[in-house]
């Protein structure tokens, strides 16, 4: 495919690559908390003899779900508490056992689904209730999660579409940008074939080293994590990546960029001129904030303002400096439509929603579709087909 693209001139001229991301909606039926916990308990009892021997509050041997008068809010409240109690009993019974891989996966899934949607009931001490929030990266099947566009996405490199590698969605990285839009309710945010928007360094190193002639990567802030910037730099690529924009803790107040972070001296200086050393990954200003005249614009915490500094701080500062150079943002705006067109080609028709359950099946589907999009693109660029010569 690379040889054919080079023969058409698709890769021989450009020294730029634009990256973008999108959400693909899964093919998994969304289940409520009651159904998920009951199904996870049932699976553990089917696979593990110690769990099957337990006497629980509800019958999990049949296909029917736990009985409840669903019109009675009080019964629904007690049902979720009983299901969590049964789940805890199963987890306690299998603790310390030598489990196979399938059994360990079932136990791990039970632990996740039994705890992600519940919280302590403040009205009834000792009782669990449905949590009044949605957990980040909420599991709705072993390989599907609730997700947001900026934290779970399908990656595509352009000219032509050439990169796709589906993985399960996971929790958003701590340094991911603020979400720009949420997944529509009609397609419940759960992803099956999508990698994180923050690319993992090993895969990018392999991908980029295969194209040593192309020197510039253009991408949005979903690719501005320290790990991704290190991967691009180590592979010998220049970057024009939009920096992550962090909201200030106080509206109209100081952001993290207003602090002078010296990565060599491992110190941080605040807007008021106070300097603190970085210890255990953060600079803590503590009592200095108490009498600071700028406190109202900086923090409301009783312990004062703190600024985290990790091993990738220098990478992010260098990326911000490159972003401020004349022409960088103009190049980003000029070449970003390439990525948007590739995403549109890849997801047009019914391809926005994946057709199968499970990452492996959708990996094959997405790889085949990307290859077809590549062939159409190359045909439009002039690639031809020469039939084999007659014997």
Coordinates of C-alpha atoms in Angstrom, one line a residue:
X1 CA 0.0 0.0 0.0
X2 CA 2.9 2.4 0.8
X3 CA 4.6 1.6 -2.5
X4 CA 1.3 2.2 -4.4
X5 CA 0.8 5.5 -2.5
X6 CA 4.3 6.6 -3.3
X7 CA 3.9 5.8 -7.0
X8 CA 0.8 8.0 -7.1
X9 CA 2.6 10.9 -5.5
X10 CA 0.4 10.7 -2.4
X11 CA 3.4 10.5 0.0
X12 CA 6.4 11.7 -1.9
X13 CA 5.8 15.4 -1.8
X14 CA 4.2 16.2 1.6
X15 CA 6.3 16.3 4.7
X16 CA 3.3 16.9 6.9
X17 CA 0.8 14.6 8.6
X18 CA -2.4 15.7 10.2
X19 CA -4.0 13.7 13.1
X20 CA -7.6 13.9 14.2
X21 CA -10.0 11.7 16.2
X22 CA -13.6 10.7 16.3
X23 CA -16.0 8.6 18.3
X24 CA -17.4 5.3 16.9
X25 CA -20.6 4.2 18.6
X26 CA -20.6 0.6 19.8
X27 CA -23.0 -2.3 19.1
X28 CA -23.5 -3.2 22.7
X29 CA -26.9 -3.1 24.4
X30 CA -26.9 -0.7 27.3
X31 CA -27.9 -2.4 30.6
X32 CA -29.1 -0.8 33.8
X33 CA -27.2 -1.3 37.1
X34 CA -29.5 -4.1 38.3
X35 CA -29.0 -6.2 35.2
X36 CA -25.3 -5.7 35.0
X37 CA -24.6 -6.7 38.7
X38 CA -26.9 -9.7 38.4
X39 CA -25.3 -10.8 35.1
X40 CA -21.8 -10.5 36.6
X41 CA -22.7 -12.5 39.7
X42 CA -24.3 -15.2 37.5
X43 CA -21.1 -15.4 35.4
X44 CA -18.9 -15.8 38.5
X45 CA -21.2 -18.6 39.8
X46 CA -21.1 -20.4 36.5
X47 CA -17.3 -20.3 36.3
X48 CA -16.2 -20.7 39.9
X49 CA -17.4 -23.5 42.2
X50 CA -16.8 -21.5 45.4
X51 CA -19.1 -18.8 44.2
X52 CA -21.7 -21.4 43.0
X53 CA -21.8 -22.9 46.5
X54 CA -22.9 -19.7 48.2
X55 CA -26.4 -19.1 49.4
X56 CA -27.3 -15.6 48.3
X57 CA -30.3 -13.3 48.7
X58 CA -31.4 -13.8 45.1
X59 CA -31.5 -16.7 42.7
X60 CA -28.9 -16.4 39.9
X61 CA -29.2 -19.8 38.4
X62 CA -31.9 -19.1 35.9
X63 CA -32.0 -16.5 33.1
X64 CA -34.7 -14.4 34.8
X65 CA -33.5 -11.3 36.6
X66 CA -34.1 -10.7 40.4
X67 CA -37.7 -10.2 41.2
X68 CA -38.9 -6.7 42.2
X69 CA -42.0 -4.6 42.2
X70 CA -40.5 -2.0 39.9
X71 CA -43.4 0.4 40.5
X72 CA -42.3 0.7 44.2
X73 CA -39.2 3.0 44.7
X74 CA -38.6 1.5 48.1
X75 CA -38.3 -2.0 46.7
X76 CA -36.0 -0.8 43.9
X77 CA -33.8 0.9 46.6
X78 CA -33.5 -2.3 48.6
X79 CA -32.9 -4.4 45.6
X80 CA -29.7 -2.6 44.6
X81 CA -28.4 -2.9 48.2
X82 CA -29.1 -6.7 48.1
X83 CA -27.4 -7.1 44.7
X84 CA -24.3 -5.3 46.0
X85 CA -24.3 -7.4 49.1
X86 CA -24.5 -10.6 47.0
X87 CA -21.6 -9.3 44.8
X88 CA -19.5 -8.6 47.9
X89 CA -20.2 -12.1 49.2
X90 CA -19.0 -13.6 46.0
X91 CA -15.9 -11.4 45.9
X92 CA -15.1 -12.4 49.5
X93 CA -15.6 -16.1 48.7
X94 CA -13.1 -16.1 45.8
X95 CA -10.5 -14.0 47.4
X96 CA -7.2 -15.8 47.5
X97 CA -8.2 -18.6 45.2
X98 CA -6.0 -19.7 42.2
X99 CA -8.2 -18.5 39.3
X100 CA -7.8 -19.1 35.6
X101 CA -7.7 -16.1 33.2
X102 CA -11.4 -16.3 32.4
X103 CA -12.3 -16.7 36.1
X104 CA -10.1 -13.7 37.0
X105 CA -11.7 -11.6 34.3
X106 CA -15.2 -12.5 35.6
X107 CA -14.3 -11.5 39.2
X108 CA -12.7 -8.3 38.1
X109 CA -15.7 -7.3 36.0
X110 CA -18.0 -8.1 39.0
X111 CA -15.9 -5.8 41.2
X112 CA -16.1 -3.0 38.7
X113 CA -19.9 -3.1 37.9
X114 CA -20.8 -3.6 41.6
X115 CA -19.0 -0.5 42.6
X116 CA -19.2 2.0 39.7
X117 CA -22.8 2.9 40.0
X118 CA -23.5 2.9 43.8
X119 CA -22.8 5.0 46.8
X120 CA -23.6 5.0 50.5
X121 CA -27.2 6.1 51.1
X122 CA -27.2 9.1 53.4
X123 CA -30.8 8.5 54.4
X124 CA -30.3 4.9 55.5
X125 CA -27.0 4.2 57.1
X126 CA -25.3 1.0 55.9
X127 CA -27.4 0.8 52.7
X128 CA -26.2 1.2 49.1
X129 CA -28.1 3.2 46.6
X130 CA -27.8 4.1 42.9
X131 CA -25.2 6.9 42.7
X132 CA -26.4 10.4 41.6
X133 CA -23.6 10.6 39.0
X134 CA -22.0 8.8 36.1
X135 CA -18.6 7.2 36.7
X136 CA -15.8 8.2 34.3
X137 CA -15.2 5.4 31.9
X138 CA -18.3 3.6 33.1
X139 CA -18.3 -0.1 32.1
X140 CA -21.4 -1.2 30.1
X141 CA -19.7 -4.5 28.9
X142 CA -16.3 -6.1 29.2
X143 CA -15.0 -4.1 26.2
X144 CA -17.3 -1.0 26.1
X145 CA -17.3 2.2 28.1
X146 CA -19.2 5.5 28.3
X147 CA -16.9 8.0 26.7
X148 CA -16.4 11.5 25.5
X149 CA -15.0 12.6 22.2
X150 CA -11.8 14.2 23.5
X151 CA -10.8 11.2 25.7
X152 CA -11.8 8.2 23.5
X153 CA -11.5 8.4 19.8
X154 CA -10.5 6.7 16.6
X155 CA -7.3 8.0 15.2
X156 CA -6.7 8.7 11.5
X157 CA -3.6 9.9 9.8
X158 CA -4.2 11.6 6.5
X159 CA -3.0 11.7 2.9
X160 CA -4.4 9.1 2.4
X161 CA -6.2 7.6 5.4
X162 CA -3.5 5.3 6.7
X163 CA -3.7 4.7 10.5
X164 CA -6.4 3.0 12.5
X165 CA -6.0 0.7 15.5
X166 CA -9.1 0.0 17.6
X167 CA -8.9 -0.6 21.3
X168 CA -11.4 -0.5 24.1
X169 CA -12.3 2.8 25.6
X170 CA -10.8 3.6 29.0
X171 CA -11.0 6.3 31.6
X172 CA -9.9 9.7 30.3
X173 CA -6.3 10.7 31.1
X174 CA -5.9 13.3 33.8
X175 CA -4.3 15.8 31.5
X176 CA -6.9 15.4 28.7
X177 CA -8.6 18.6 27.5
X178 CA -12.1 19.6 28.5
X179 CA -14.8 17.8 26.5
X180 CA -16.1 19.7 23.5
X181 CA -19.2 17.7 23.1
X182 CA -20.9 14.7 24.6
X183 CA -22.0 11.6 22.8
X184 CA -25.7 11.7 21.8
X185 CA -28.1 9.9 24.0
X186 CA -29.3 7.8 21.1
X187 CA -25.9 6.2 20.9
X188 CA -24.9 5.9 24.6
X189 CA -21.3 7.0 24.5
X190 CA -20.0 3.5 24.8
X191 CA -17.1 2.6 22.6
X192 CA -15.9 -0.7 21.3
X193 CA -13.3 0.0 18.6
X194 CA -11.6 3.2 19.6
X195 CA -8.1 4.0 21.0
X196 CA -7.5 6.8 23.4
X197 CA -7.0 10.3 22.0
X198 CA -3.8 10.4 23.9
X199 CA -1.6 8.0 21.7
X200 CA 0.6 5.5 23.4
X201 CA 4.3 6.1 22.6
X202 CA 5.3 2.6 21.5
X203 CA 2.7 2.4 18.7
X204 CA 3.4 5.9 17.5
X205 CA 7.1 5.2 17.5
X206 CA 6.6 2.2 15.2
X207 CA 4.1 4.1 13.0
X208 CA 6.3 7.2 12.6
X209 CA 9.6 5.5 12.1
X210 CA 8.2 3.9 9.0
X211 CA 7.9 7.4 7.5
X212 CA 11.2 9.1 8.2
X213 CA 10.8 11.5 5.3
X214 CA 7.8 13.3 6.7
X215 CA 8.8 15.7 9.4
X216 CA 5.8 17.7 10.7
X217 CA 2.8 16.4 12.7
X218 CA -0.3 18.7 13.0
X219 CA -2.9 17.8 15.6
X220 CA -5.3 19.2 18.1
X221 CA -4.9 19.3 21.9
X222 CA -6.0 15.7 22.3
X223 CA -2.5 14.8 21.2
X224 CA -0.7 17.3 23.4
X225 CA 0.0 15.0 26.4
X226 CA 3.5 14.6 27.6
X227 CA 3.7 11.0 26.5
X228 CA 2.5 11.8 23.0
X229 CA 4.9 14.7 22.6
X230 CA 7.8 12.6 23.7
X231 CA 6.9 9.9 21.2
X232 CA 6.8 12.4 18.3
X233 CA 10.1 14.0 19.4
X234 CA 11.9 10.7 19.9
X235 CA 10.8 9.6 16.4
X236 CA 12.4 12.7 14.9
X237 CA 9.2 14.6 14.1
X238 CA 8.5 18.3 14.5
X239 CA 5.1 19.1 15.9
X240 CA 2.4 21.8 15.5
X241 CA 0.0 20.6 18.2
X242 CA -2.5 22.8 19.9
X243 CA -1.6 23.0 23.6
X244 CA -4.1 21.8 26.3
X245 CA -6.1 24.7 27.6
X246 CA -6.8 24.4 31.3
X247 CA -9.6 26.3 33.0
X248 CA -8.6 28.4 36.0
X249 CA -9.9 27.2 39.4
X250 CA -11.6 30.6 39.8
X251 CA -13.5 32.3 36.9
X252 CA -11.2 35.0 35.5
X253 CA -8.4 34.0 37.8
X254 CA -4.9 32.7 37.3
X255 CA -4.3 29.6 35.2
X256 CA -1.4 27.2 35.4
X257 CA 0.3 29.1 32.6
X258 CA 0.5 32.1 34.8
X259 CA 3.0 30.3 37.0
X260 CA 6.7 30.3 36.1
X261 CA 7.8 26.7 36.2
X262 CA 11.6 26.1 36.1
X263 CA 12.1 22.5 35.1
X264 CA 15.9 22.7 35.6
X265 CA 15.8 24.1 39.1
X266 CA 12.5 22.2 39.9
X267 CA 10.8 25.3 41.3
X268 CA 7.6 27.1 40.7
X269 CA 7.0 30.9 41.1
X270 CA 3.5 32.2 41.5
X271 CA 2.1 35.5 40.0
X272 CA 2.7 37.1 43.4
X273 CA 6.5 36.3 43.2
X274 CA 6.5 33.5 45.8
X275 CA 8.8 30.5 44.8
X276 CA 8.4 27.0 46.1
X277 CA 10.4 23.8 45.3
X278 CA 8.8 20.8 43.5
X279 CA 8.5 17.9 46.0
X280 CA 6.7 14.7 45.3
X281 CA 5.5 15.9 41.9
X282 CA 4.0 19.3 43.1
X283 CA 4.9 22.7 44.3
X284 CA 2.7 23.6 47.3
X285 CA 2.3 27.2 48.4
X286 CA 0.4 26.5 51.6
X287 CA 0.6 29.3 54.2
X288 CA 2.0 31.7 51.6
X289 CA -1.5 32.0 50.1
X290 CA -3.1 33.0 53.4
X291 CA -1.9 36.7 53.3
X292 CA -1.4 36.9 49.6
X293 CA -3.1 39.9 48.0
X294 CA -3.8 37.9 44.9
X295 CA -5.4 35.0 46.7
X296 CA -8.9 35.9 45.5
X297 CA -7.8 35.4 41.9
X298 CA -5.8 32.2 42.6
X299 CA -7.4 29.7 45.0
X300 CA -10.2 29.1 47.4
X301 CA -8.5 26.1 49.1
X302 CA -7.7 26.4 52.8
X303 CA -4.4 24.6 52.1
X304 CA -3.4 27.1 49.4
X305 CA -2.6 26.7 45.8
X306 CA -0.5 23.7 44.5
X307 CA 0.9 23.1 41.0
X308 CA 1.7 19.6 39.8
X309 CA 4.9 19.2 37.8
X310 CA 5.7 15.8 36.1
X311 CA 8.5 14.5 34.0
X312 CA 6.9 15.7 30.8
X313 CA 6.7 19.4 31.8
X314 CA 9.6 20.5 29.6
X315 CA 8.0 18.8 26.6
X316 CA 4.7 20.6 27.1
X317 CA 6.5 24.0 27.6
X318 CA 8.4 23.4 24.4
X319 CA 5.2 22.6 22.5
X320 CA 3.6 25.8 23.8
X321 CA 6.6 27.8 22.6
X322 CA 6.4 26.1 19.1
X323 CA 2.7 26.9 19.0
X324 CA 3.4 30.6 19.6
X325 CA 5.8 30.8 16.7
X326 CA 4.7 32.8 13.6
X327 CA 3.1 30.6 11.1
X328 CA 2.5 27.5 13.3
X329 CA -1.2 28.2 13.9
X330 CA -1.7 29.2 10.3
X331 CA -0.2 25.9 9.2
X332 CA -2.4 24.1 11.6
X333 CA -5.6 25.8 10.3
X334 CA -4.5 25.2 6.7
X335 CA -3.8 21.5 7.0
X336 CA -6.5 20.5 9.6
X337 CA -9.2 20.0 6.9
X338 CA -7.1 17.1 5.6
X339 CA -7.8 15.2 8.8
X340 CA -11.4 16.2 8.8
X341 CA -11.9 14.9 5.3
X342 CA -10.3 11.6 6.1
X343 CA -12.6 11.2 9.1
X344 CA -15.6 11.9 6.9
X345 CA -14.5 9.3 4.4
X346 CA -14.0 6.7 7.0
X347 CA -17.3 7.2 8.8
X348 CA -19.7 8.1 6.0
X349 CA -22.8 6.0 5.5
X350 CA -23.4 3.7 8.4
X351 CA -19.8 3.4 9.5
X352 CA -20.2 5.8 12.4
X353 CA -21.6 2.8 14.4
X354 CA -19.5 -0.4 14.5
X355 CA -21.3 -3.5 13.3
X356 CA -20.0 -6.1 15.7
X357 CA -19.5 -6.7 19.4
X358 CA -15.9 -7.1 20.7
X359 CA -12.7 -5.3 19.8
X360 CA -11.2 -8.2 17.7
X361 CA -14.1 -8.3 15.3
X362 CA -14.3 -4.6 14.9
X363 CA -10.6 -4.3 14.5
X364 CA -10.9 -6.5 11.4
X365 CA -13.8 -4.5 10.1
X366 CA -12.2 -1.1 10.7
X367 CA -8.9 -2.3 9.1
X368 CA -10.7 -3.5 6.0
X369 CA -12.7 -0.4 5.7
X370 CA -9.7 1.8 6.0
X371 CA -8.0 -0.2 3.3
X372 CA -11.0 0.3 1.0
X373 CA -11.0 4.0 1.7
X374 CA -7.3 4.1 0.9
X375 CA -7.8 2.3 -2.4
X376 CA -10.6 4.7 -3.4
X377 CA -8.4 7.7 -2.5
X378 CA -5.4 6.3 -4.5
X379 CA -7.7 5.6 -7.5
X380 CA -8.8 9.2 -7.4
X381 CA -5.1 10.1 -7.4
X382 CA -4.5 8.1 -10.6
X383 CA -3.6 4.6 -9.4
X384 CA -4.5 2.1 -12.0
X385 CA -4.8 -1.7 -12.1
X386 CA -2.8 -3.7 -14.6
X387 CA -4.2 -7.1 -15.3
X388 CA -1.6 -10.0 -15.3
X389 CA -0.1 -10.7 -18.6
X390 CA -1.4 -13.8 -20.4
X391 CA 0.7 -16.9 -20.1

